[in-house]
Amino acid sequence: MLKSGEQFLEELKSRKPVVYILGERVNDLTNHPVLKPSIRALMKTYDLALDPKYSDVMTATSHITGEKVNRFNHVAVSREDLVKRIELMRMWQHEVCACTMRCPGNAAINALYDITYRIDQKYGTDYHKRFVEHLKEIQKRDLSVGGALTDSAGNRALPPSKQADPDMYVRIVSEESDGIVVRGAKVPVGGACLNDEIFIIPARPMGKDEKEYAVAFAVPADAKGVIHVVQHNLIDSRSLVAEDIDFGNVKYASSFSAASLLILDDVFIPKELVFMKGETEFTGPLVAEFASIVRMNGAGCRSGLCDVMLGAAASIAEFNGVANASHIVDKLTQMYYLAESIFLPAVASAYYGQQAPSGVYLPNPSYAAVSKMQACDAIYEVAKLAIDIAGGLTVTMPSEKDYKNPEVKKYMDKYLHAADIPTEHRIRMFRLIESLTANPVLCAVHQGGGPIQAQKIVMWRGANIEEKKRIAKALAGIQE
Amino acid sequence: MLKSGEQFLEELKSRKPVVYILGERVNDLTNHPVLKPSIRALMKTYDLALDPKYSDVMTATSHITGEKVNRFNHVAVSREDLVKRIELMRMWQHEVCACTMRCPGNAAINALYDITYRIDQKYGTDYHKRFVEHLKEIQKRDLSVGGALTDSAGNRALPPSKQADPDMYVRIVSEESDGIVVRGAKVPVGGACLNDEIFIIPARPMGKDEKEYAVAFAVPADAKGVIHVVQHNLIDSRSLVAEDIDFGNVKYASSFSAASLLILDDVFIPKELVFMKGETEFTGPLVAEFASIVRMNGAGCRSGLCDVMLGAAASIAEFNGVANASHIVDKLTQMYYLAESIFLPAVASAYYGQQAPSGVYLPNPSYAAVSKMQACDAIYEVAKLAIDIAGGLTVTMPSEKDYKNPEVKKYMDKYLHAADIPTEHRIRMFRLIESLTANPVLCAVHQGGGPIQAQKIVMWRGANIEEKKRIAKALAGIQE
Amino acid sequence: MLKSGEQFLEELKSRKPVVYILGERVNDLTNHPVLKPSIRALMKTYDLALDPKYSDVMTATSHITGEKVNRFNHVAVSREDLVKRIELMRMWQHEVCACTMRCPGNAAINALYDITYRIDQKYGTDYHKRFVEHLKEIQKRDLSVGGALTDSAGNRALPPSKQADPDMYVRIVSEESDGIVVRGAKVPVGGACLNDEIFIIPARPMGKDEKEYAVAFAVPADAKGVIHVVQHNLIDSRSLVAEDIDFGNVKYASSFSAASLLILDDVFIPKELVFMKGETEFTGPLVAEFASIVRMNGAGCRSGLCDVMLGAAASIAEFNGVANASHIVDKLTQMYYLAESIFLPAVASAYYGQQAPSGVYLPNPSYAAVSKMQACDAIYEVAKLAIDIAGGLTVTMPSEKDYKNPEVKKYMDKYLHAADIPTEHRIRMFRLIESLTANPVLCAVHQGGGPIQAQKIVMWRGANIEEKKRIAKALAGIQE
Amino acid sequence: MLKSGEQFLEELKSRKPVVYILGERVNDLTNHPVLKPSIRALMKTYDLALDPKYSDVMTATSHITGEKVNRFNHVAVSREDLVKRIELMRMWQHEVCACTMRCPGNAAINALYDITYRIDQKYGTDYHKRFVEHLKEIQKRDLSVGGALTDSAGNRALPPSKQADPDMYVRIVSEESDGIVVRGAKVPVGGACLNDEIFIIPARPMGKDEKEYAVAFAVPADAKGVIHVVQHNLIDSRSLVAEDIDFGNVKYASSFSAASLLILDDVFIPKELVFMKGETEFTGPLVAEFASIVRMNGAGCRSGLCDVMLGAAASIAEFNGVANASHIVDKLTQMYYLAESIFLPAVASAYYGQQAPSGVYLPNPSYAAVSKMQACDAIYEVAKLAIDIAGGLTVTMPSEKDYKNPEVKKYMDKYLHAADIPTEHRIRMFRLIESLTANPVLCAVHQGGGPIQAQKIVMWRGANIEEKKRIAKALAGIQE
């Protein structure tokens, strides 16, 4: 049931999605330098599940099949399931420190499990049954599943139905007897070209007259009409020219995250993979549940990344001989504080989570937003503190190729030496910090689960201002 | 078993502790204007426990006696017990918005329950049995119990045994066959003169040669030799000249917290009330457990206070006609965020709490410190935001006496009127905000559970830097 | 020409404004406990001008009369004049640490000097001549002049002309041949009942149809129909019950600032004192110039207050024996940083100030707003740091009356003693910190010159976004 | 006298410094893709000086020769000269948005002008005359001059004389009759391989027994024994694979800053270029003056960079159709505020600058540190706000090569389109933001002029705590 990384790789080789990188069609995904670190990370999502040390967090017993499944494909049915997801993600950053490319898929699975149930309750449809059938397949085949929310969106000031081009949000362009045809684009979609399939859900609440946009479905990454145009950010540029040391994170390159512009160019989706079709009033709840899960899960990812930055900063301070300086200790303590300030509200969002009638356990949405807001507040500060401790060499280190030229190496060994450790260790640690503080990493943390204003809207919704006004008025002796 | 507030008041009348306020010995505590708001608050700790609406959080079933007891006197034996304590405190602020004067007592009860057990395990002493006997009495008689940690402390750069005056920390000055005689002072001690009795514990880890300072015991508030010199802060000054509106918090005056300089002038403590005597290695753990509990419990208090500030700021914005301005909504959202950023880590500190061998459930100390650190970061900002929204009238409002003079009232009614509500409501709300942002309140939040550096020390201890360095080195490919 | 404080006091005795405090009409202002600290401060504005040590900052040579005048009554005619005003205010806080009650007057003088000139240029009126004549008188008689901007304002969502009660903003209710009759209220107005006269100016830009509200004039504090209802905040409460130590700031009680609800109950203003009457398009510029001056001047006040907090925190750290702890040094450094972060942008706002055609030198408004925004960001943090360093005794100290009772004093001397200094010094310093961190002080700093949103609006206006967009587009190679 | 960029380029072609990039010796500097953007920037330092629009800030009249010189090579002799330097740097960022590679040279020129004078005053040496002679040459030949402070430094916990390897700080290894031989390394040194020559000065105060390390001199970039190992950061990686759009900043690639590990492998320095030799007590002042100038000058650079980020964020908001959303306006205002909070204290550090006996005008060091500290506080927040506004496409945009493939372009044009502007504009703006928020840029801002602790040390030195304690004690009525 649980595959190994190698098995995943073998299957990946056999898939032929349409993928463009740097303007060229890629035929062998598994050998492209830009994708390699992400593929290693995806393989690790399998191998860690087979590792007894991690099986408690990496796997769960499916309440559908009773079988052991990868937790990424598991529907949470208890408070502990929620906390385990956060813990999984934090451990993941410690082990891999890159994107799993399976979180949005996990959020989509959990949210759709609930929303399909709710739609069926109202309309007597059979989405939930379809969905459960498909999920069994996913669990059984141990598929790697992505999730895509954000549409290309066009002019942000206008709703889907008012855009000059109606395709700015994914929509149904025609219906067939056995399915639908969809068009549009999602961007960015993390790791989609490497996933087995991707859940596509709406990015915003749709109005009553926007039925064609109220659509949710699964699509294989290599379905006809699906095109992936892969991102090219600074870490991707590095991938093209670097060897291992210069990755910093030597295996996984802190890769966030082989994301692509995912184009659906009139793709046929068979009925069995359609999980919402026109029920506009459920788009809002679907987005909300999906986002809450992403925020809660992501707290483990974000705090774990801060842990790694903390470990790297502490290491470089040690290598520089200043580990015990009071201002260094103070900054490291601040980094710890910020890491836990992301993690702990997410745990509490799980503690105050609730079981929906469908059976799925969902986190408290406001508290999940508090956790994400803490990450928005923290991640650039944590990076700054790491940079502050490490110093300018973080971005002025010569390359691994320099270090391999004996003429240059002798100088680097002499002059980049610090406290009593091999110079190469110090070079490696600077490279790791460079990689961790690169903008693809920071931006992924900041934007994943939505930017600042998205959190504020959710928090405002949960703030219960009227009750708090009532309390204040009572204390002030105001009788209305 | 559970007394009413009135019963508490009756008993208070019969006690005659030595109390000084404004340089004068107070004979009738229950009629002194400086104490009245605090007494009302203490009474409320009883009445709320009898209120069915709150009995879930305000009471618990004692695992010692199997009886229903006030939660302030309860030993936590589950994760839920911990969370309930936080929830109790938050609700308390909503209802009363003043000091309970029973939190340190609760922390002392829980920490001593554990530490006496641990001492006995090591030394075969019988502290735990004594303690449990005494606790049964407290629970049975539903006593109001205080706790005192902070010593007068003298020169902060020196340990107890190196002070010019050996009495700077509470110590045993002599031993009798049936008890000990203690001397020293604790300051500030919240509400001690109103409590039935006070637990006295050391404020810091004691060295091997500081056995006389390694002492913990309970002392009745009116024991011979106990003297209370009551604080006089700005809210106390207001109490002397104000009527109800000018209290802001009209019943309880946001009173933090009838604290006093508590002097132990050679007080005899009978053996049955002595819970540590010379076991210096347990002073550190006792302080640590006490402080963690105070920090966790206090998160409810601190976030609840923020809730009230939020409610007051939202009310005044409504009264001013600007409730929907985007910058107001933004600031209120920020206040919500800060309130929850205090509360949620405390809930997580309970979630990751652990049951000690003695049976008591203790919060995760680092996470409790994170919560307290959030409060240190937040409380002045929350106050600032409330002031920012409310404006200068917060501190320039004429007095209630002005409002009662018809010559002046007519002008105040006309010119302090704003949106469509009675002018008096607006005056009351400004007074509430004045009261909430007064420095006795903010300082109590900031200092209670220790100031910033105390949190940093605890967090640094919990940060597990070595493990994080290991993680970073592994990712960077460093083999040591 | 330059009066002494005593001379001011004598003249004050002879004035009989209508003043209410705590609901009672006050006949002898100079003997009321609530006003005494403020009167001492006002006297100091005279005495410091006579002190050769401070004459450089406290006085200037009037460009109108060529005589030496108090700088509060001086029109700035150079960049140095602007900087001196900031330096004056910072020095003032060091010497007095209370409200001058003359800053808004100074701002009104400088702004009206300019705006009357501009109105005359457009309409051929003679406001400027009137104003200069009146200013000569002020300078010659060395009057203490207040300024009042903020109207009672009613519903903040509505402009003056749309209020249910038309008197919510000061307005002309009738015109006579030799003057006008005005009605309305300004609140809060700092020190108005102690000033010789007050300049009244509009609080906001008025619309074309709001001519009756476009009115600026001077009014003697004791003119017929002027009524002062004095504020009652926590420091005022303290004034009623305290002796010298308990003031903290023993002479001036950190008094901010004998402010009142200033009512104009159909007051006749003779023509010679009217400086704007219906020229609505000049209300916006008048408000803007007034506010910029208040912001720039106030930077000296705000940074000087931070200096005092820093000095007090450093003193208490010394008294506690921890002056050299690294975290203490770090916090004191932060306080210094914040103080200068307020001061320096104001100096730069003077450096980039410009001379108007009228001859007056005006600060750069955006930069003055930056300085004020820094104060909004800083003042609560500085107070927090002071409290953090000082500890809980700041708000739990017994009273001076306790200290005067020998029975209590012996305990206070013993147990409030710390490092090697008299206990009384320590008590005094805690009281000073209590006083400095009281909400009347913090709120005055935060609200004076406008709260956060006011600064943001001014900054946004000055941000020149279009030019910055042009720059970014050029760098990105975008040709439009 | 003033050269053009082309003339500079011609001369550069004729120089043959020893330069390694990516492990290979570079023979033609002017054609290496990693260096091209920096060379363009250096050329611009010449061309802008010839541009009448900028001649006021870019040039000055040398007080030595009376000739017009590039301001980078000018000694400030007035307050205005200081302010102009800050303004120059801000303008530079608007025009070029990359490193000038001439700022440290400017700081070295100004600091050495003063320190050589001071040494001569004490010892009767002739360093100042030598220095002035050399400076004339620099001004006359319009040379591009670098400056290098930071040593390789080894174990940061040890002073130079206690390092295991004595070469960890640049030192004199032998003296000849006509000069000295030096050994050591400076790292990072911005643009050194492209400069004509570099001033080398000590990085820290040297002890009396560290005479060999108390050495300052100038060295041509291509002197025998000088070796440059060029950095390789993420922007450098991008340079190897990108075309113009993908640079973001299409001409200059936001290049900070062709920095290298500069090795001095027993380099002979003729007497005429030696400006300090063994006068250890002047190393501290030299470092301090150099650093203050770098901090003050750099404020223009840092605020100018923030301006560009602001312009880019405002542009992308406009392109996305959300320019008027209140939260966007709020964030842009915050960016403006932060930019000016860096700039204005630097202007004030110039205003409070003082003329040294040597004639050079030096900024106030504490105030320059305040400005730098503001930059440390601001730059990551400004970047975060830009990212927050721009969104995830900042780091997930496909490459320019994708956009050039018509198969892909059609999809990008359709799906990356937003408001009513060409899609390419939007792509370009995302790339600009990617480039501006890349860690080489942020780290350069953060580390240039020293990290946080360096600023704190300077501020603490300038805080005058004793005077502030005196003030507080006087207000509290404490007589010592």
GROMACS .gro file of N, CA and C in nm, chain D residues 90 93-94 97 254 256 300-310 379 382 436 441-442 445:
model
   69
 1530ARG      N    1   2.058   5.871  -0.268
 1530ARG     CA    2   1.916   5.841  -0.288
 1530ARG      C    3   1.880   5.852  -0.436
 1533GLN      N    4   2.003   5.547  -0.632
 1533GLN     CA    5   1.916   5.430  -0.628
 1533GLN      C    6   1.800   5.447  -0.725
 1534HIS      N    7   1.749   5.567  -0.735
 1534HIS     CA    8   1.638   5.590  -0.828
 1534HIS      C    9   1.681   5.567  -0.973
 1537CYS      N   10   1.982   5.182  -0.896
 1537CYS     CA   11   1.939   5.076  -0.804
 1537CYS      C   12   2.038   4.959  -0.800
 1694SER      N   13   2.024   4.493  -1.007
 1694SER     CA   14   2.026   4.515  -0.861
 1694SER      C   15   2.149   4.454  -0.798
 1696PHE      N   16   2.448   4.391  -0.602
 1696PHE     CA   17   2.522   4.429  -0.481
 1696PHE      C   18   2.621   4.318  -0.453
 1740GLY      N   19   2.111   5.738   0.220
 1740GLY     CA   20   2.054   5.774   0.091
 1740GLY      C   21   2.030   5.651   0.007
 1741CYS      N   22   2.127   5.562   0.009
 1741CYS     CA   23   2.118   5.436  -0.065
 1741CYS      C   24   2.000   5.354  -0.016
 1742ARG      N   25   1.991   5.339   0.116
 1742ARG     CA   26   1.889   5.251   0.174
 1742ARG      C   27   1.748   5.306   0.156
 1743SER      N   28   1.735   5.437   0.176
 1743SER     CA   29   1.601   5.494   0.159
 1743SER      C   30   1.564   5.496   0.011
 1744GLY      N   31   1.664   5.519  -0.073
 1744GLY     CA   32   1.637   5.519  -0.217
 1744GLY      C   33   1.592   5.382  -0.265
 1745LEU      N   34   1.653   5.279  -0.210
 1745LEU     CA   35   1.611   5.143  -0.244
 1745LEU      C   36   1.466   5.120  -0.199
 1746CYS      N   37   1.435   5.168  -0.079
 1746CYS     CA   38   1.296   5.156  -0.032
 1746CYS      C   39   1.201   5.231  -0.126
 1747ASP      N   40   1.244   5.345  -0.173
 1747ASP     CA   41   1.162   5.420  -0.270
 1747ASP      C   42   1.131   5.334  -0.392
 1748VAL      N   43   1.232   5.264  -0.441
 1748VAL     CA   44   1.212   5.183  -0.560
 1748VAL      C   45   1.117   5.067  -0.529
 1749MET      N   46   1.135   5.007  -0.412
 1749MET     CA   47   1.042   4.899  -0.373
 1749MET      C   48   0.900   4.955  -0.364
 1750LEU      N   49   0.889   5.074  -0.309
 1750LEU     CA   50   0.757   5.138  -0.298
 1750LEU      C   51   0.698   5.162  -0.437
 1819ILE      N   52   1.442   4.732   0.644
 1819ILE     CA   53   1.457   4.684   0.507
 1819ILE      C   54   1.384   4.551   0.485
 1822VAL      N   55   1.013   4.636   0.462
 1822VAL     CA   56   0.976   4.695   0.334
 1822VAL      C   57   0.968   4.587   0.227
 1876LEU      N   58   1.460   4.306  -0.640
 1876LEU     CA   59   1.478   4.400  -0.528
 1876LEU      C   60   1.473   4.328  -0.393
 1881VAL      N   61   2.050   4.181  -0.205
 1881VAL     CA   62   2.013   4.321  -0.185
 1881VAL      C   63   1.985   4.349  -0.037
 1882LEU      N   64   1.898   4.268   0.021
 1882LEU     CA   65   1.858   4.292   0.159
 1882LEU      C   66   1.976   4.277   0.255
 1885VAL      N   67   2.207   4.578   0.244
 1885VAL     CA   68   2.153   4.690   0.321
 1885VAL      C   69   2.171   4.664   0.470
   0.00000   0.00000   0.00000
